Structure formats: structure tokens, C-alpha cells
Coordinates of C-alpha atoms and ligand atoms in Angstrom, one line a residue:
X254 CA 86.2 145.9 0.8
X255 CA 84.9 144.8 4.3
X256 CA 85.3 147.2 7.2
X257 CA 87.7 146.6 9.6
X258 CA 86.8 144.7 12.4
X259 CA 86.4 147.6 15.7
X260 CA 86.3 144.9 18.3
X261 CA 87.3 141.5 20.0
X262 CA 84.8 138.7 20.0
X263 CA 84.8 139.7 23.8
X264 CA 84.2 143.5 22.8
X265 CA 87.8 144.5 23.8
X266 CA 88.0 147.5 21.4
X267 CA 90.8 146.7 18.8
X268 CA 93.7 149.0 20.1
X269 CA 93.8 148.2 23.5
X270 CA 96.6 146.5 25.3
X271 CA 95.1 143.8 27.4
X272 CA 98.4 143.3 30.1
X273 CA 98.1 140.6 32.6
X274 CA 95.7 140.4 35.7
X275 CA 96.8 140.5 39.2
X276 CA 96.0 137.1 40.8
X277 CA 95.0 137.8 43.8
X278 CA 91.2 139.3 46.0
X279 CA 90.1 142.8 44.4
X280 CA 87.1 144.0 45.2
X281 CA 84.1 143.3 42.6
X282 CA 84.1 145.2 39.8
X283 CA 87.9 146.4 40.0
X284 CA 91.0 145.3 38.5
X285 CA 94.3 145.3 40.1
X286 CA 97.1 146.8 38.2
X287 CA 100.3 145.6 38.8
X288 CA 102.9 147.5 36.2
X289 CA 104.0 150.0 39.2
X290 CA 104.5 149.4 43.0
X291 CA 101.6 151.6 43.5
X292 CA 99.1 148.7 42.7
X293 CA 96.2 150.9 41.5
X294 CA 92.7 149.0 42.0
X295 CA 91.2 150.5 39.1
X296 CA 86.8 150.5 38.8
X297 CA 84.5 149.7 35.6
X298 CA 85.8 152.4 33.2
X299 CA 88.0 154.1 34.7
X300 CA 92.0 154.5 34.7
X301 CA 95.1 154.2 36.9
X302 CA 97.0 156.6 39.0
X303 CA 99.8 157.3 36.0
X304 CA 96.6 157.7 33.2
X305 CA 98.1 155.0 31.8
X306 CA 96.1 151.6 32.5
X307 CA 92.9 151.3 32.4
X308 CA 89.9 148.7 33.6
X309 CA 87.7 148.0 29.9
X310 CA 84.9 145.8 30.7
X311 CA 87.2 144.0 33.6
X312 CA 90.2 143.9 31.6
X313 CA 93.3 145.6 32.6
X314 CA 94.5 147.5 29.3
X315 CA 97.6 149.7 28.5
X316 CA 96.3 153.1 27.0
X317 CA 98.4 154.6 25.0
X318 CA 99.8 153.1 21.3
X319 CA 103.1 151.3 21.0
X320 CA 104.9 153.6 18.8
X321 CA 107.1 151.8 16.2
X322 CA 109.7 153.5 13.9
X323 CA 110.0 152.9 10.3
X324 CA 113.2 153.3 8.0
X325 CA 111.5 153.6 4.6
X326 CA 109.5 156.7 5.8
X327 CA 109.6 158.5 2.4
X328 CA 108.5 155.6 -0.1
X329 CA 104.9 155.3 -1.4
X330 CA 105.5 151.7 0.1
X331 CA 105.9 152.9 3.4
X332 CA 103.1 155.4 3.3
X333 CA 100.5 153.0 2.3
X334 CA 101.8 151.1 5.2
X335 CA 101.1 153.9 7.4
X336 CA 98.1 154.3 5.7
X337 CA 96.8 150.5 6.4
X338 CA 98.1 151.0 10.1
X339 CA 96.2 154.2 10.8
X340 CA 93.1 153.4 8.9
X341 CA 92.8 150.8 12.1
X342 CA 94.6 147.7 13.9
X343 CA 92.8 145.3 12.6
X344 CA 94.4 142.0 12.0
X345 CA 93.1 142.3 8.4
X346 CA 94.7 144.9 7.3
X347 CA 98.3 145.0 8.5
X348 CA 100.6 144.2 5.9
X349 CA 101.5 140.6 5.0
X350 CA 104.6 140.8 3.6
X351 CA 107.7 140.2 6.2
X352 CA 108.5 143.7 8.1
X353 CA 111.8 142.3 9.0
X354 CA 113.0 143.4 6.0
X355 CA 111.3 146.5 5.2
X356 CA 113.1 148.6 8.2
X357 CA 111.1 148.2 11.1
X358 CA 111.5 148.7 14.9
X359 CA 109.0 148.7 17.7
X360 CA 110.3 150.6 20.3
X361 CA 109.3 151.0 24.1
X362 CA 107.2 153.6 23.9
X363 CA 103.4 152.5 24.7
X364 CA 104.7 148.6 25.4
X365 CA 104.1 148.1 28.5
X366 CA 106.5 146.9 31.4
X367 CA 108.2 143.8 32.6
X368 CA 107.6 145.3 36.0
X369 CA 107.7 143.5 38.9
X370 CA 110.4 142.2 36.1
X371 CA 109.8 138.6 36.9
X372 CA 108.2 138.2 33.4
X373 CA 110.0 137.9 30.3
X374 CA 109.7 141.7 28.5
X375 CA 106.4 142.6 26.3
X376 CA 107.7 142.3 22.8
X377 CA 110.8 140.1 22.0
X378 CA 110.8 140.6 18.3
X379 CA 113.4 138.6 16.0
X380 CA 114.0 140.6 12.9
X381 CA 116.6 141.0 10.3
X382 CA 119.3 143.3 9.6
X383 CA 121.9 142.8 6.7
X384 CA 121.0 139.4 6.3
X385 CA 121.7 138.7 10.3
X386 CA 119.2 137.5 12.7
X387 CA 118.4 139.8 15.4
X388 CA 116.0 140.0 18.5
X389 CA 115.3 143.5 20.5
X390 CA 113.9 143.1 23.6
X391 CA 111.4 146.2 24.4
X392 CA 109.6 147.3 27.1
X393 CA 109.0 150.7 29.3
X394 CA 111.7 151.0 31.9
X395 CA 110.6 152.4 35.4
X396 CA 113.3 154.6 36.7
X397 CA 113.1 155.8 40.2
X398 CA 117.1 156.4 39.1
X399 CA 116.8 159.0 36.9
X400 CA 118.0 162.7 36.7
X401 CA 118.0 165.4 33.4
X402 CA 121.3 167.1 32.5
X403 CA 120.4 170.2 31.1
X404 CA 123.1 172.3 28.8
X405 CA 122.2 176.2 28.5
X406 CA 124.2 177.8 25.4
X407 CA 124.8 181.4 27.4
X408 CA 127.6 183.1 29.0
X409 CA 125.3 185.1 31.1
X410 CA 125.2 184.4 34.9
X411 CA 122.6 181.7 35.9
X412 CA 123.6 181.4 39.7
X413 CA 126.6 179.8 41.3
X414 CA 127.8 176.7 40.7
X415 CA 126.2 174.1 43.6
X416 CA 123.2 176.9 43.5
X417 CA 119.8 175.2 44.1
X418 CA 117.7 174.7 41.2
X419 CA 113.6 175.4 42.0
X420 CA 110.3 174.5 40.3
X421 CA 107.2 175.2 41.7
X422 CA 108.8 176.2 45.0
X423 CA 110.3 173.1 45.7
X424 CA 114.3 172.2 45.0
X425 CA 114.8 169.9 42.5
X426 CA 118.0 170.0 41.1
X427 CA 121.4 172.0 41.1
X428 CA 123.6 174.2 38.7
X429 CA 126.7 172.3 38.2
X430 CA 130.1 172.8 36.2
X431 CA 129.9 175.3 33.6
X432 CA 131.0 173.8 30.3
X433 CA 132.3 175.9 27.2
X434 CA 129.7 178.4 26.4
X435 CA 127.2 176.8 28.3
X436 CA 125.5 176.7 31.9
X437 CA 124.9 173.2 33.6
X438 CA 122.0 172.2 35.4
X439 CA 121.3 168.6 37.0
X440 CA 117.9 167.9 37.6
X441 CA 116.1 165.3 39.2
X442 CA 117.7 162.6 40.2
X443 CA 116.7 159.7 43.1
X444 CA 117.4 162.3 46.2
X445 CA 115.1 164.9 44.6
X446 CA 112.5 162.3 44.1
X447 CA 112.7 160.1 47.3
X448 CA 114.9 162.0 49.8
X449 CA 112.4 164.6 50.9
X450 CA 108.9 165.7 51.0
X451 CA 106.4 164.7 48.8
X452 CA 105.5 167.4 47.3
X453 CA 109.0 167.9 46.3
X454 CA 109.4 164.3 44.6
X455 CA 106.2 165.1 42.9
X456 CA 107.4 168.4 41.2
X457 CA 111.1 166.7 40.7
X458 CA 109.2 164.0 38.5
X459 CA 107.0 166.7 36.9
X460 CA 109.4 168.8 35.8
X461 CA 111.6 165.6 34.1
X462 CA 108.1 164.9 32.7
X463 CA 107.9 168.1 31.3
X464 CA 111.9 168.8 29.9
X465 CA 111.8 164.9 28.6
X466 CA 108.9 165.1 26.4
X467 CA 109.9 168.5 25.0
X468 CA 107.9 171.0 26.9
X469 CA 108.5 174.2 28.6
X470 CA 109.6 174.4 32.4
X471 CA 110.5 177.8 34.1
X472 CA 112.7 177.4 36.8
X473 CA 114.3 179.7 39.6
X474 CA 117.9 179.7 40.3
X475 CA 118.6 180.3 43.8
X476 CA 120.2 184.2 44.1
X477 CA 120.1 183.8 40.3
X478 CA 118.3 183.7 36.9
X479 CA 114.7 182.5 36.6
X480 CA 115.0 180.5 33.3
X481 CA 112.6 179.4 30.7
X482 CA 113.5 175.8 29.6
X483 CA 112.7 173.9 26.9
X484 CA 114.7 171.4 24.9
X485 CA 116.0 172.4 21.3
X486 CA 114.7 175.9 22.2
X487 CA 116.3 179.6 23.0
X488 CA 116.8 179.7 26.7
X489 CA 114.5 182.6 28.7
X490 CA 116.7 184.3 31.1
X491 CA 114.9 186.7 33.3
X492 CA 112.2 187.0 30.9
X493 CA 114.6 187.5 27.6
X494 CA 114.8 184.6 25.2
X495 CA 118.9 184.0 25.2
X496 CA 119.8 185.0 21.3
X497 CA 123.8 184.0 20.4
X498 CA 125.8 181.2 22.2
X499 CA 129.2 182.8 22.5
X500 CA 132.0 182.5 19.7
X501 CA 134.8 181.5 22.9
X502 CA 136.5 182.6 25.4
X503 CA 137.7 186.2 25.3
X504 CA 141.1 184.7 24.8
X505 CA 139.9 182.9 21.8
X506 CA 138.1 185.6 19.7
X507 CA 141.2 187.7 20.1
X508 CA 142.8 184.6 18.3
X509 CA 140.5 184.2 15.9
X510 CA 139.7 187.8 14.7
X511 CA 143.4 189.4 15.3
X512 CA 144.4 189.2 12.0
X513 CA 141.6 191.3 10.9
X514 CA 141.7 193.9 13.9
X515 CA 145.2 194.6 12.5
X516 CA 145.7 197.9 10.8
X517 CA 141.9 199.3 12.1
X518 CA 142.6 198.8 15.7
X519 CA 145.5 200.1 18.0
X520 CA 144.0 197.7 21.1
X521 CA 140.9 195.6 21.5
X522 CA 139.6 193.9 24.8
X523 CA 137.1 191.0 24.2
X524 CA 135.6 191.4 27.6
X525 CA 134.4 187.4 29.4
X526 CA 133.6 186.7 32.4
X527 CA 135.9 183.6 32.6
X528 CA 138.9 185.0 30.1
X529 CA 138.7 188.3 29.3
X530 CA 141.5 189.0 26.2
X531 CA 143.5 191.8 25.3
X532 CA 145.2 191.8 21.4
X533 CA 148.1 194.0 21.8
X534 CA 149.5 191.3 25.1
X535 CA 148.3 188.2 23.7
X536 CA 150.8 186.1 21.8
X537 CA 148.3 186.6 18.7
X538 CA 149.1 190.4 18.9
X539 CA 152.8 190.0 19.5
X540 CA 152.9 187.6 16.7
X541 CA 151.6 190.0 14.6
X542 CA 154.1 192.9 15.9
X543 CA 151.8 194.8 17.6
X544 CA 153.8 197.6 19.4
X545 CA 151.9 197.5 23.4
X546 CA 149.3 200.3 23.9
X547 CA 150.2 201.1 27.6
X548 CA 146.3 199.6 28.7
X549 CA 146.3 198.2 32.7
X550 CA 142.9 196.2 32.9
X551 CA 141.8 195.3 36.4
X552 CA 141.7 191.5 36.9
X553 CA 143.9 189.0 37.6
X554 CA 146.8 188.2 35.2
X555 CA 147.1 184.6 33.9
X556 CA 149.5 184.8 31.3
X557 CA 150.3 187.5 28.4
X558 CA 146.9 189.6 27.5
X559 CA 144.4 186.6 28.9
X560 CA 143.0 188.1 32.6
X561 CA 140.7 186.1 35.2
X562 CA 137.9 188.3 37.4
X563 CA 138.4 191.1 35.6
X564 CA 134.4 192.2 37.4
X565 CA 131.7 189.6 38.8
X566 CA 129.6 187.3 37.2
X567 CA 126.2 189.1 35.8
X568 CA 123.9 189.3 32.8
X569 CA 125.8 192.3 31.0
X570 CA 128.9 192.4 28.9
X571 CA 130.6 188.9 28.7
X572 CA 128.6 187.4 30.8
X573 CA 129.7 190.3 33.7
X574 CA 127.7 192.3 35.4
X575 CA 129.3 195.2 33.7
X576 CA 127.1 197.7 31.4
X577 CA 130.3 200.0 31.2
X578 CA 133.3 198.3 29.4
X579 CA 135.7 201.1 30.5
X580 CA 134.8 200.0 34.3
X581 CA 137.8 196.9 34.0
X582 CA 140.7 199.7 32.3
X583 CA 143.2 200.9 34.8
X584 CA 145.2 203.9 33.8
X585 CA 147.0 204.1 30.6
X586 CA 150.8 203.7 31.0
X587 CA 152.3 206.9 29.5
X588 CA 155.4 205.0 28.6
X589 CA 153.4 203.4 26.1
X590 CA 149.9 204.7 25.0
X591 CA 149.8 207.5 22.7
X592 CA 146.8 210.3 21.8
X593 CA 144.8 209.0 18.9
X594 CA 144.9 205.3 19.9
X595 CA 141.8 203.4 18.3
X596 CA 140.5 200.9 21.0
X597 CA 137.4 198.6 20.4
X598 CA 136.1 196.9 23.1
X599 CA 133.3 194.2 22.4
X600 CA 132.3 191.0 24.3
X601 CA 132.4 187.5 23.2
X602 CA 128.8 187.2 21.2
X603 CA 129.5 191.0 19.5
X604 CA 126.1 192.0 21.3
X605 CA 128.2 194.6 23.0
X606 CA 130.9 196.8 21.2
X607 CA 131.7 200.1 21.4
X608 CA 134.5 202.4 20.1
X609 CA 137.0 204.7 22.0
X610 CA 139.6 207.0 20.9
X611 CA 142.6 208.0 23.4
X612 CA 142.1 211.9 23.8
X613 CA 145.3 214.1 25.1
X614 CA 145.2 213.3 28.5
X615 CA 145.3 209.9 27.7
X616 CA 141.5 209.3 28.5
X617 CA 139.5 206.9 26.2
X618 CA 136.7 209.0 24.3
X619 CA 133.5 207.1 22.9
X620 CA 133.5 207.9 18.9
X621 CA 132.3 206.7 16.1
X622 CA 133.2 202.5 15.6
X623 CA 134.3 202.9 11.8
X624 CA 132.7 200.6 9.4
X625 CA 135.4 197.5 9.1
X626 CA 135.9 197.9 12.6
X627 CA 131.9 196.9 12.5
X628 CA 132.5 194.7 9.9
X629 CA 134.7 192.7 12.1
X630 CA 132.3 192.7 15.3
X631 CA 129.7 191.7 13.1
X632 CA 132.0 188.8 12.1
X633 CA 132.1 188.0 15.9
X634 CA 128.4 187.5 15.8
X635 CA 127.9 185.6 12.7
X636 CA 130.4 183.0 14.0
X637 CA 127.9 182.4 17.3
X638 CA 125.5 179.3 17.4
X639 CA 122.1 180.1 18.2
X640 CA 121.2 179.3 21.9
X641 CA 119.9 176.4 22.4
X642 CA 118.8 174.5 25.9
X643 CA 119.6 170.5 25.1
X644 CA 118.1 168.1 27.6
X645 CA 119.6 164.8 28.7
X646 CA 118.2 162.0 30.3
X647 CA 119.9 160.3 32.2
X648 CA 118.8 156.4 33.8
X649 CA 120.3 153.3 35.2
X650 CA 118.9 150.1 33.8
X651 CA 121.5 147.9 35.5
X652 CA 118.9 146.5 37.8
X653 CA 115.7 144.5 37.6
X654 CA 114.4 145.1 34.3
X655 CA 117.2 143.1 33.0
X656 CA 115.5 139.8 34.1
X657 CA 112.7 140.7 31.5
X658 CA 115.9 140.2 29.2
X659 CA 117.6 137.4 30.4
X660 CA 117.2 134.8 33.4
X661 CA 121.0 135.9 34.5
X662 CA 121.3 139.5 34.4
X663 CA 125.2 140.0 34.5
X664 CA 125.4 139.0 31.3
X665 CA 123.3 141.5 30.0
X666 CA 125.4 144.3 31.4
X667 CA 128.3 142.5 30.1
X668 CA 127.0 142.1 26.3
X669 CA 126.4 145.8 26.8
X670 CA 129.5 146.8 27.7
X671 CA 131.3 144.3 25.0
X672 CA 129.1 146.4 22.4
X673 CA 127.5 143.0 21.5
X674 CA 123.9 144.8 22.4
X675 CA 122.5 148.1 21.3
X676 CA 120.6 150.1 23.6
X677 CA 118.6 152.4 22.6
X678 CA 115.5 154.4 24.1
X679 CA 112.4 155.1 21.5
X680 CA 115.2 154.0 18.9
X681 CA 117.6 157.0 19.7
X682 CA 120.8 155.7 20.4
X683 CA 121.8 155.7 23.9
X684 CA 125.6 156.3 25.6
X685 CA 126.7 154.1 27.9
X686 CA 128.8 155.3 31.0
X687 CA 131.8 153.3 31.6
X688 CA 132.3 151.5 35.2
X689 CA 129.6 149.1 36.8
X690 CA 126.1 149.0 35.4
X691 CA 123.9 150.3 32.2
X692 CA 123.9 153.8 33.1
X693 CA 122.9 155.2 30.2
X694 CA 122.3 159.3 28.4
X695 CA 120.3 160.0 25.8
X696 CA 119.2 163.2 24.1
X697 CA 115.4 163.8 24.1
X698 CA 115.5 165.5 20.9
X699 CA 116.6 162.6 19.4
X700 CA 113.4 160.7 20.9
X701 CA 109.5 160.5 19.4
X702 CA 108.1 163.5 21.6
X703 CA 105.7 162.0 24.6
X704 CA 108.2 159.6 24.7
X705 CA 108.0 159.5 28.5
X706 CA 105.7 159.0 31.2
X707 CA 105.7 158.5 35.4
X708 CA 104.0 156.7 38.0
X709 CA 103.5 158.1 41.4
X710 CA 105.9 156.5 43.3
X711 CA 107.2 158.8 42.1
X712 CA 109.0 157.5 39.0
X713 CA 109.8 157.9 35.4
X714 CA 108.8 155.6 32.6
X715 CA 111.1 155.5 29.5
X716 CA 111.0 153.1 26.8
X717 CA 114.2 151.1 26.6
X718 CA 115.0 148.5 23.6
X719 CA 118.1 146.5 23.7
X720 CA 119.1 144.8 20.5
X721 CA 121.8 142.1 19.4
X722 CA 122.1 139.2 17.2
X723 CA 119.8 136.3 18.1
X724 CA 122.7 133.8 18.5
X725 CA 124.0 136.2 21.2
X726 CA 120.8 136.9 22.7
X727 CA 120.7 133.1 23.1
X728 CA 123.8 133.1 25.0
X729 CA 123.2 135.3 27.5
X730 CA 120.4 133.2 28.6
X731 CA 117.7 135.0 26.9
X732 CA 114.1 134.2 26.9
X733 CA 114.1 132.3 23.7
X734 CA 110.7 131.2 24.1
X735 CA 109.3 134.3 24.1
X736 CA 110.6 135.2 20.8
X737 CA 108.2 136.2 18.5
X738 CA 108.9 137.6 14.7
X739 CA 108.2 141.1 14.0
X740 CA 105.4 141.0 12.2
X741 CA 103.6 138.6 14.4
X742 CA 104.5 141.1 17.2
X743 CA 102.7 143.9 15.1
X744 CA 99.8 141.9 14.7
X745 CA 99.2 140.3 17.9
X746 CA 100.6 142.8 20.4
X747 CA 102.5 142.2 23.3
X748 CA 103.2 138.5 24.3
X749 CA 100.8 138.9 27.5
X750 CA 98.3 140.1 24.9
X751 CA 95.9 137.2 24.6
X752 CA 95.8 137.8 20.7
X753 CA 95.0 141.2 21.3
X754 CA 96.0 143.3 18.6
X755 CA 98.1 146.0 19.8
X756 CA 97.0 149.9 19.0
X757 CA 99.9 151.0 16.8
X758 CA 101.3 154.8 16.3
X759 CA 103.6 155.2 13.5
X760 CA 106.8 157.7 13.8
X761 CA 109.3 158.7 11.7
X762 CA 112.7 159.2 12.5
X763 CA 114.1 162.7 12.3
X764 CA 115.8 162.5 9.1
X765 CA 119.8 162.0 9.0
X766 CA 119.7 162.3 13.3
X767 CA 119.3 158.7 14.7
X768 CA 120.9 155.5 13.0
X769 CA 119.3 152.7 12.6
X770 CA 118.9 150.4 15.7
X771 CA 119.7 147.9 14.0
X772 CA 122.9 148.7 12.5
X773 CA 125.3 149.3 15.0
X774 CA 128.4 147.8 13.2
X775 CA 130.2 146.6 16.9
X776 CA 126.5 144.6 17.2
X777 CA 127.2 143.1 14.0
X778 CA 130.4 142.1 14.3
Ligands
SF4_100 S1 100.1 154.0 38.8 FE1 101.2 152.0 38.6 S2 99.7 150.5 39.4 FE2 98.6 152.4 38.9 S3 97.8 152.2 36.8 FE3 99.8 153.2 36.7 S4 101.3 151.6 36.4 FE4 99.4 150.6 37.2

């Protein structure tokens, strides 16, 4: 068998992206690159700004490999596939047979940019799905509109809510509304990146960098937690990786487990800093006719055994800064509680429990917790999620990269918003905020890792396919000329390519996580 071919009858190493020239007076030797606003002349050998263009021989090239996805990941099929694409991007040796219908999508990752978006996108690849014609439009999105919502599974106290959120010294982002179980942050975001210093748009885009492509970022909460971050991993508060995400509310565990508190316990007090619960008071308790135990807690009463601010916010029990549970009790009414009454107190993840028994002056006495009294506190725990930081991105494409879609742009947004195109970003599917625009949220750890890059204006780059039928793509004014089949676009590259063969990177999606692009059912009509 020959060897595959290395290079371009011009020497252009096979592999390398060759994107359009700048027409215009660069200085000898230099190319001028033209995929950002930063306009990088870039010498003989050397790269751009971002590390992602490069000058070869004179020729402006995108460095890293289009990544494309492949449905049929576990067949021997596939893997010879993968085989042929590795052993090198030769023209030879790519497969001949029609991808269309083998399950395959090139996604935005590595394709290069419509930017300044008055060219048609890199790749507009018809395919097949279910027998339908379809076209995705791909390229790498430049987002200067672009923040990270980041979701911490802990009821430990982070900061306050509208706190500043640091990295590297600089304030990047914010902590926002608390969600069930979880701590907010928003990160990023167009005032963090353009509104201030540069230094401080620099370490905003770093930071996205970092949390989109699934590394670690430690950040400082103002009067608050410093926090290890680090998408489908155990958040690091203060230097101790975060273990359970809580079962609920202190209201809600005393839901869950009173049935089998009853008969072991006389009173239990699930201790949280938002609802702390109390069995004997709460309708769970009185459904079970529980006679009252005579227990004052000190907090503020919402309704029947479920009490607000019962101590502040902190890193101890419940997500309060309390290391002593008995700290919240009042005194015992007399009326009511009895020597000898059995009262666990325990916090929402079970992490914290501890046993007391009501001596003869009515004063609770640490003892012994029994062992189905444990039994049940263990319960607490096993019903906890690990804790887990999730990362979201979060981008506007309602502007100019739509004309590298369609000649009128509106009706892009609109054929999104009728569900008649899929967007997706590195083929994980992508939610689409109601209201004006393609603002759009996707969860990294649904996305190839690296999947995103930046450019110093500062901005992030994120791949960005849309996909629809063809005969709709048509309508909305698409750039039918620029239509290319699939495998055509996997042997030829980009459409700016020159017959350049693009360097290829295969990726499988995670299992059983993303669907297929291409078969959004609302798409398919
Ligand atoms: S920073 Fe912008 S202009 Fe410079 S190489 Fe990167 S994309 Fe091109």
C-alpha cells in the first residue's frame, strides 16, 4: 500500500487549515489574519495572538483539528474509520462510501470562523437523517457576550448573595440566587470582560477558558469561601473537597424520614440554614400523633415545626455556622417535655448527628445515638447526591455570525425559535432562552473537552452548528451555494480551503448523554 501523501503540491503539510488571506499591504514576509478584530500580522513560522492561526510558508492556516463526532462509535466499522482518519488526512485514505449515512457530524470545534461574518460559514455540510435532507451550518462563534453559570451542590456558606466573585485578584463575576441545595455563581459576562481594566477582562476570559474546557479554577468569594472549581467535580471549599449535596431542606427530611424516627425518637431537629425542621410540630409529626416535646428553638417561626434564621450562615451544621446543635434550643416547656425524652438532632447531609437524652432538670444530656436511630441518619446520607460543581455557558449568537448562515438574519432567529433549526455547540444540544435573540446555555460536560478557545479582545470562541432540513435552510435565504456534501466536506476541508484537506480529530460522544444532532423530532417535522 502506498504511503499517505504528507504534503500539498505546494508543501502545505496535509492537516492544515489554509483560511483566507487578508487583501490588503502587510509587511513582507507576514500574513495578516483576519478571524478576530485583533488583526494579528503573523511572521514566517510563527502563530497568532490566540495560538490559533498560524503563517506556514506564507499561508494563513487554522491550527488545531476540526473535531467531528461519530454515532457508530462502537462498531468495527466505525473504528476502522477512525483508524483510516488517524493514520493521516490524506485524501486517499478517507473513506469512500457516503458518511451521510453512517452517523456523522462535523462540529465547530477547530472550523474556523465566519468572522468579520460577511462570508458564508466554513463548512455547510448537506447530510441525511431518516431519509431527510439536512444541511448544518458550522463554524466557531466569537463571543464577546458570554458569561458561565456555575451550580455548587453544598449547603455550606459560600458568601452573600451579590458577593463579588475573584480570580487572580481581579473581580470577575458574582454569587447569585441560591438554588435547591446548591450555590450560584455568575461568571464572566461582557462587563467583566470589557467594562474595566484590562487585566481584569483578561482573567474574566481566562477563568471561562479554564471552567469551559473542564479544568480547575480556584476562586475567592468576597468575605466568603475560597472555592476549588471544576466542572463534573467535588467542589473545594476552604481547602476541603465538598462530600454530600444535601437530601433537602430541613423541613423536608423531617418529611421524608418521620415515619422511621417514630417509636426511636421522642423529638428530632434537622438543623438548615434556610428551614430548619422540627418532627414533633411539623404536620408530618402530628400526622403521626406525636404527643409535643415542650422544645422552643430560637429562630423565626414560619409555620408549624419549619423555622427561618434559626443561627447565621456558616460552614458548620446545616450550612450554619453552628458546631453546637444545642446552641438554637430555647428552654424546654415543662408543660410538655418530660425526663427521659430521646432527641436526635442531625443536619440535612447526616454529616452531623448527635444524641441527647432530657436529664431531670429538663436539660438535654449527650448519650449514646442507639443503633436504628444511626440506621436512620445513615439513611439521611445515603439519600445525598455526591457534590458536584456543573458549569454552564452561556452566549448570544443573535448577532453577526448569523450572516455566515443566511443573507437575512431574522429569519434565522426565527427558524430557531419555531424549533425548525437545532443548535447545538460541539454537538451537545443547546437551550434556547425565550424572548428576543439566540441566547443560548449549554452544559460543558456535555461538550468534547478543549472545546473552547479566546482571542484577546478579549473574547471566547465556541463552536456553534445549527442544523435543519435543507428545504428550510433554503428558505430562510441560506447560502445554498455553499453547500457541500458531508463527505466532500471531510475530504476537502473548509469551503475557503483551496482543496486543502482539513486535519481531522475524531470524538465520541459520551454514551447515552447527548442526542443526535440530527434528530431533533421538532427539526424533523
Ligand atoms: S488573535 Fe485574532 S487575528 Fe490574531 S491569530 Fe488569533 S484569530 Fe487571528
Amino acid at each position: 500500500m502506498a504511503s499517505p501523501t504528507t504534503t500539498h503540491s505546494d508543501g502545505l503539510p496535509l492537516g492544515l487549515l489554509r483560511v483566507e488571506p487578508r487583501h490588503g499591504p502587510v509587511r513582507e514576509g507576514k500574513v495578516e489574519c483576519n478571524a478576530c478584530p485583533v488583526l494579528c500580522h503573523i511572521s514566517e513560522g510563527r502563530v497568532g495572538a490566540c495560538d490559533r492561526y498560524a503563517n506556514h510558508g506564507g499561508v494563513l492556516v487554522r491550527l488545531d483539528p476540526v473535531v467531528f463526532l461519530s454515532q457508530q462509535s462502537q462498531s468495527s466499522e466505525a473504528q476502522a474509520l477512525h483508524a483510516r482518519l488517524d493514520a493521516e488526512t490524506s485524501p486517499q485514505t478517507l473513506p469512500a462510501i457516503d458518511s451521510a449515512e453512517r452517523g456523522v457530524f462535523i462540529t465547530g470545534i477547530g472550523a474556523s470562523t465566519t468572522y468579520p461574518d460577511y462570508k458564508p460559514a466554513p463548512f455547510i455540510v448537506a447530510s441525511k437523517s431518516k431519509g431527510v435532507d439536512m444541511v448544518t451550518v458550522v463554524t466557531e462563534g466569537i463571543f464577546s457576550y458570554c458569561s458561565l453559570k456555575v451550580k455548587i451542590d453544598t449547603d455550606r456558606y459560600l458568601g452573600d448573595e451579590r458577593a463579588a466573585v475573584h480570580y487572580q485578584g481581579e473581580e470577575i463575576g458574582h454569587v447569585t440566587t441560591a438554588e435547591y441545595g446548591s450555590q450560584m455563581l455568575s461568571l464572566g459576562g461582557v462587563h467583566h470582560l470589557t467594562g474595566g481594566g484590562k487585566k481584569q477582562g483578561r482573567m474574566a476570559l481566562e477563568l471561562m477558558h479554564r471552567l469551559g474546557n473542564q479544568q480547575a479554577a480556584e476562586v475567592q468569594i468576597e468575605n466568603g469561601a475560597k472555592v476549588v472549581l471544576q466542572a463534573g467535580c467535588a467542589p473545594v471549599v476552604d481547602g476541603v473537597p465538598e462530600q454530600r449535596m444535601r437530601v433537602g431542606c430541613g423541613s423536608a427530611a423531617v418529611g421524608m424520614f418521620a415515619r422511621q424516627w417514630l417509636g426511636l425518637c421522642d423529638e428530632v431537629v434537622v438543623v438548615d440554614d434556610h428551614i430548619t425542621g422540627v418532627l414533633t410540630e411539623h404536620q408530618a409529626g402530628r400526622g403521626l400523633h406525636m404527643p409535643p416535646s415542650g422544645i422552643r428553638i430560637n429562630g423565626r417561626k414560619s409555620t408549624p415545626g419549619r423555622y427561618f434564621q434559626v443561627a447565621a450562615a456558616g460552614t458548620g451544621w446545616g450550612g450554619t455556622d453552628i458546631s453546637d446543635p444545642l446552641s438554637i434550643l430555647g428552654e424546654w416547656n415543662p408543660e410538655e417535655a418530660w425526663p427521659g425524652l430521646r432527641l436526635l438532632m442531625t443536619s440535612t447531609t447526616g454529616e452531623h448527628a448527635a444524641w441527647f437524652v432530657l436529664d431531670e432538670a429538663l436539660q438535654a444530656q449527650p448519650a449514646e445515638m442507639p443503633p436504628e436511630v444511626q440506621h436512620v441518619v445513615e439513611r439521611i446520607g445515603e439519600n445525598c447526591e455526591p457534590s458536584l460543581v456543573s458549569v454552564l455557558f452561556l452566549a448570544g449568537a443573535g448577532g453577526s455570525l448569523r450572516s455566515g448562515v443566511t443573507d437575512n438574519p431574522i429569519q434565522l432567529t426565527r427558524a430557531v425559535k419555531k424549533a425548525l433549526v437545532n443548535v447545538t455547540c460541539g454537538g451537545a444540544p443547546a437551550y434556547i432562552w425565550p424572548g428576543g435573540g439566540i441566547t443560548l446555555m449549554v452544559d460543558v460536560l456535555r461538550m468534547p473537552a478543549n472545546s473552547f478557545g479566546t482571542v484577546p479582545t478579549p473574547a471566547i470562541v465556541a463552536p456553534i452548528e445549527f442544523s435543519m432540513k435543507l428545504s428550510d435552510y433554503q428558505a430562510l435565504g441560506g447560502h445554498m451555494g455553499f453547500v457541500r456534501s458531508l463527505d466532500d466536506s471531510l475530504k476537502n476541508g473548509a469551503w475557503h480551503n483551496d482543496g486543502a484537506p482539513t486535519q481531522l480529530k475524531w470524538e465520541t460522544p459520551p454514551a447515552g448523554v447527548n442526542p443526535w444532532p440530527l434528530d431533533n423530532p421538532p427539526m424533523l417535522g
